[in-house]
């Protein structure tokens, strides 16, 4: 990243295979490259040098259309739920459906309400974010990420703003629904209380994966 004398390599020699239904937790100190790696995998940042192959697509040199193909196979869950405040829970989820699929409004609505029911918010589909608790907002974010059945979920500190009990409930919910869909999860966290849900735990140090 950066230009000329400020140019700096951030991620080095990362070779990682994630299997369907698998949960990988990525740990490491702040500044170790975890979030950068997640954003590269998700096609949210461009690769400057080298090769990055995600879901059988080479992202180095990929044009916007190729990046969109990859992004549509990935669900994102962030520390800040990033819900649109002027939309209801159902509308936040439905927007994701409509971005991913050529689908009628009625079918998109049904699909959105079904996933919200699956995350325990069937009675709150018409609530706005300001009427939901922190845990409920993160459940909406999980529903939004999973509604289009992605092949991979990228979660960056999804429990950071939650208390221990709510955080645990959120990651167990994410785990259950992803396994039902055969979806892999790569989760960045500093929360030692949820490490036991992982199939594998990887550590990142100075831009390199350390197993």
Coordinates of C-alpha atoms in Angstrom, one line a residue:
X1 CA 0.0 0.0 0.0
X2 CA 1.0 3.6 -0.5
X3 CA 3.1 5.3 -3.2
X4 CA 6.7 5.8 -3.9
X5 CA 8.8 6.0 -0.7
X6 CA 5.7 5.4 1.4
X7 CA 5.0 2.1 -0.5
X8 CA 4.9 -0.8 2.0
X9 CA 4.0 -4.5 1.7
X10 CA 1.4 -5.4 4.3
X11 CA 0.6 -9.1 3.7
X12 CA 3.2 -11.8 2.9
X13 CA 3.0 -15.3 1.4
X14 CA -0.5 -16.2 2.7
X15 CA -1.6 -19.6 1.4
X16 CA -4.9 -20.7 2.9
X17 CA -7.6 -23.2 2.0
X18 CA -11.0 -23.0 3.7
X19 CA -13.5 -25.8 3.3
X20 CA -17.3 -25.6 3.1
X21 CA -18.8 -25.4 6.6
X22 CA -15.5 -24.7 8.3
X23 CA -14.9 -21.9 10.8
X24 CA -11.5 -20.3 10.9
X25 CA -10.7 -17.8 13.6
X26 CA -7.9 -15.3 12.8
X27 CA -6.1 -13.7 15.8
X28 CA -3.2 -11.3 16.1
X29 CA -2.2 -7.9 17.5
X30 CA -3.6 -4.7 16.1
X31 CA -1.7 -3.8 12.9
X32 CA -0.7 -7.4 12.2
X33 CA -2.7 -7.3 8.9
X34 CA -5.8 -9.2 9.8
X35 CA -8.4 -6.7 8.6
X36 CA -6.3 -5.9 5.5
X37 CA -6.2 -9.7 4.6
X38 CA -10.0 -9.9 5.1
X39 CA -10.6 -6.9 2.9
X40 CA -8.3 -8.3 0.2
X41 CA -10.1 -11.7 0.3
X42 CA -13.5 -9.9 0.1
X43 CA -12.4 -7.9 -3.0
X44 CA -12.8 -4.6 -1.0
X45 CA -9.2 -3.7 -1.6
X46 CA -7.2 -4.2 -4.8
X47 CA -4.0 -6.3 -5.0
X48 CA -1.0 -4.2 -6.0
X49 CA 1.5 -7.0 -6.6
X50 CA 1.6 -10.8 -6.6
X51 CA -1.4 -13.1 -6.9
X52 CA -4.7 -13.4 -5.0
X53 CA -7.0 -16.3 -6.0
X54 CA -10.4 -16.4 -4.3
X55 CA -13.2 -18.9 -5.2
X56 CA -11.3 -19.9 -8.3
X57 CA -11.0 -16.2 -9.4
X58 CA -7.7 -14.4 -9.8
X59 CA -8.2 -10.9 -8.2
X60 CA -4.9 -9.3 -9.2
X61 CA -5.7 -7.2 -12.2
X62 CA -9.4 -8.1 -12.0
X63 CA -11.8 -5.6 -13.5
X64 CA -14.9 -4.4 -11.7
X65 CA -17.2 -7.0 -13.2
X66 CA -14.9 -9.8 -12.1
X67 CA -14.8 -8.3 -8.6
X68 CA -18.6 -8.2 -8.5
X69 CA -18.8 -11.9 -9.3
X70 CA -16.6 -12.7 -6.3
X71 CA -18.2 -10.2 -4.0
X72 CA -21.6 -11.8 -4.7
X73 CA -20.4 -15.1 -3.3
X74 CA -19.2 -13.5 0.0
X75 CA -21.1 -12.3 3.0
X76 CA -19.7 -9.6 5.2
X77 CA -20.3 -9.0 8.9
X78 CA -18.5 -6.0 10.5
X79 CA -17.8 -4.9 14.1
X80 CA -20.2 -2.0 13.4
X81 CA -23.3 -3.6 12.0
X82 CA -23.5 -1.0 9.2
X83 CA -27.3 -1.1 9.0
X84 CA -29.1 1.7 7.2
X85 CA -30.9 3.6 9.9
X86 CA -33.8 4.7 7.7
X87 CA -34.6 1.1 6.7
X88 CA -36.4 -1.6 8.7
X89 CA -34.7 -4.8 9.6
X90 CA -36.4 -6.5 6.7
X91 CA -35.5 -3.7 4.2
X92 CA -31.9 -3.9 5.2
X93 CA -31.8 -7.6 4.5
X94 CA -34.0 -7.4 1.4
X95 CA -31.6 -4.8 -0.1
X96 CA -28.9 -7.5 0.0
X97 CA -31.1 -10.0 -1.8
X98 CA -32.0 -7.5 -4.5
X99 CA -28.3 -6.7 -5.1
X100 CA -27.4 -10.4 -5.5
X101 CA -30.3 -11.8 -7.4
X102 CA -32.8 -11.1 -10.2
X103 CA -35.8 -11.6 -8.0
X104 CA -39.3 -10.2 -7.6
X105 CA -40.1 -7.9 -4.7
X106 CA -42.5 -10.4 -3.2
X107 CA -40.0 -13.2 -3.3
X108 CA -37.3 -11.0 -1.9
X109 CA -39.6 -10.0 0.9
X110 CA -40.5 -13.6 1.8
X111 CA -36.8 -14.6 1.7
X112 CA -35.8 -11.7 3.9
X113 CA -38.5 -12.4 6.5
X114 CA -37.6 -16.1 6.5
X115 CA -33.9 -15.5 7.4
X116 CA -34.9 -12.9 10.0
X117 CA -37.2 -15.5 11.6
X118 CA -34.2 -18.0 11.5
X119 CA -32.1 -15.5 13.5
X120 CA -34.8 -15.0 16.1
X121 CA -36.2 -11.7 14.8
X122 CA -39.5 -12.8 13.2
X123 CA -41.4 -10.4 15.5
X124 CA -39.1 -7.5 14.7
X125 CA -38.9 -7.5 10.9
X126 CA -40.5 -4.0 10.7
X127 CA -38.3 -2.5 13.5
X128 CA -35.8 0.2 12.7
X129 CA -32.2 -0.2 13.9
X130 CA -32.7 2.5 16.7
X131 CA -35.4 0.2 18.2
X132 CA -33.2 -2.8 18.3
X133 CA -30.6 -3.8 20.9
X134 CA -26.9 -4.3 19.9
X135 CA -27.3 -8.0 19.8
X136 CA -30.4 -7.7 17.6
X137 CA -28.7 -5.4 15.2
X138 CA -25.9 -7.9 14.8
X139 CA -28.4 -10.6 14.2
X140 CA -29.8 -8.5 11.3
X141 CA -26.3 -8.1 10.0
X142 CA -25.9 -11.9 10.1
X143 CA -29.2 -12.3 8.3
X144 CA -28.1 -9.8 5.7
X145 CA -24.8 -11.7 5.2
X146 CA -26.4 -15.1 4.9
X147 CA -29.7 -14.4 3.0
X148 CA -28.1 -15.0 -0.4
X149 CA -26.4 -18.2 0.6
X150 CA -22.8 -17.1 0.1
X151 CA -19.9 -19.5 -0.1
X152 CA -17.8 -17.6 2.4
X153 CA -18.6 -15.3 5.3
X154 CA -16.0 -12.7 6.4
X155 CA -16.6 -11.4 9.9
X156 CA -14.4 -8.7 11.4
X157 CA -14.7 -8.4 15.2
X158 CA -18.5 -9.3 15.2
X159 CA -18.6 -9.5 19.0
X160 CA -16.5 -6.4 19.9
X161 CA -19.4 -4.2 20.8
X162 CA -21.4 -6.9 22.6
X163 CA -21.4 -8.3 26.2
X164 CA -20.1 -11.8 26.7
X165 CA -23.5 -13.6 26.7
X166 CA -24.8 -11.8 23.6
X167 CA -21.5 -12.2 21.8
X168 CA -21.6 -15.9 22.4
X169 CA -25.2 -16.2 21.2
X170 CA -24.3 -14.2 18.0
X171 CA -21.4 -16.4 17.0
X172 CA -23.2 -19.6 17.8
X173 CA -26.1 -18.4 15.6
X174 CA -23.6 -17.5 12.9
X175 CA -22.0 -21.0 13.2
X176 CA -25.3 -22.9 13.1
X177 CA -26.7 -21.1 10.1
X178 CA -23.5 -21.2 8.1
X179 CA -23.1 -24.9 8.7
X180 CA -26.7 -25.5 7.5
X181 CA -25.9 -23.6 4.3
X182 CA -22.4 -25.3 3.9
X183 CA -20.9 -21.8 4.1
X184 CA -17.3 -21.3 5.4
X185 CA -16.5 -18.5 7.9
X186 CA -13.4 -16.6 8.4
X187 CA -13.7 -14.6 11.6
X188 CA -11.2 -12.0 13.0
X189 CA -11.4 -11.6 16.8
X190 CA -9.6 -10.6 20.0
X191 CA -12.4 -12.3 22.0
X192 CA -10.8 -15.3 23.7
X193 CA -14.3 -16.4 24.9
X194 CA -15.4 -17.6 21.5
X195 CA -12.2 -19.4 20.3
X196 CA -13.7 -22.8 21.0
X197 CA -16.2 -22.5 18.1
X198 CA -13.4 -22.6 15.6
X199 CA -12.3 -25.7 13.5
X200 CA -9.0 -24.0 13.1
X201 CA -7.3 -21.0 14.8
X202 CA -4.7 -19.1 12.9
X203 CA -2.5 -16.3 14.2
X204 CA -1.3 -13.4 12.1
X205 CA 2.0 -11.6 12.9
X206 CA 3.6 -8.9 10.8
X207 CA 1.5 -9.7 7.8
X208 CA 2.2 -13.5 7.9
X209 CA 0.1 -16.4 9.0
X210 CA 1.5 -18.3 11.9
X211 CA -0.2 -21.6 12.7

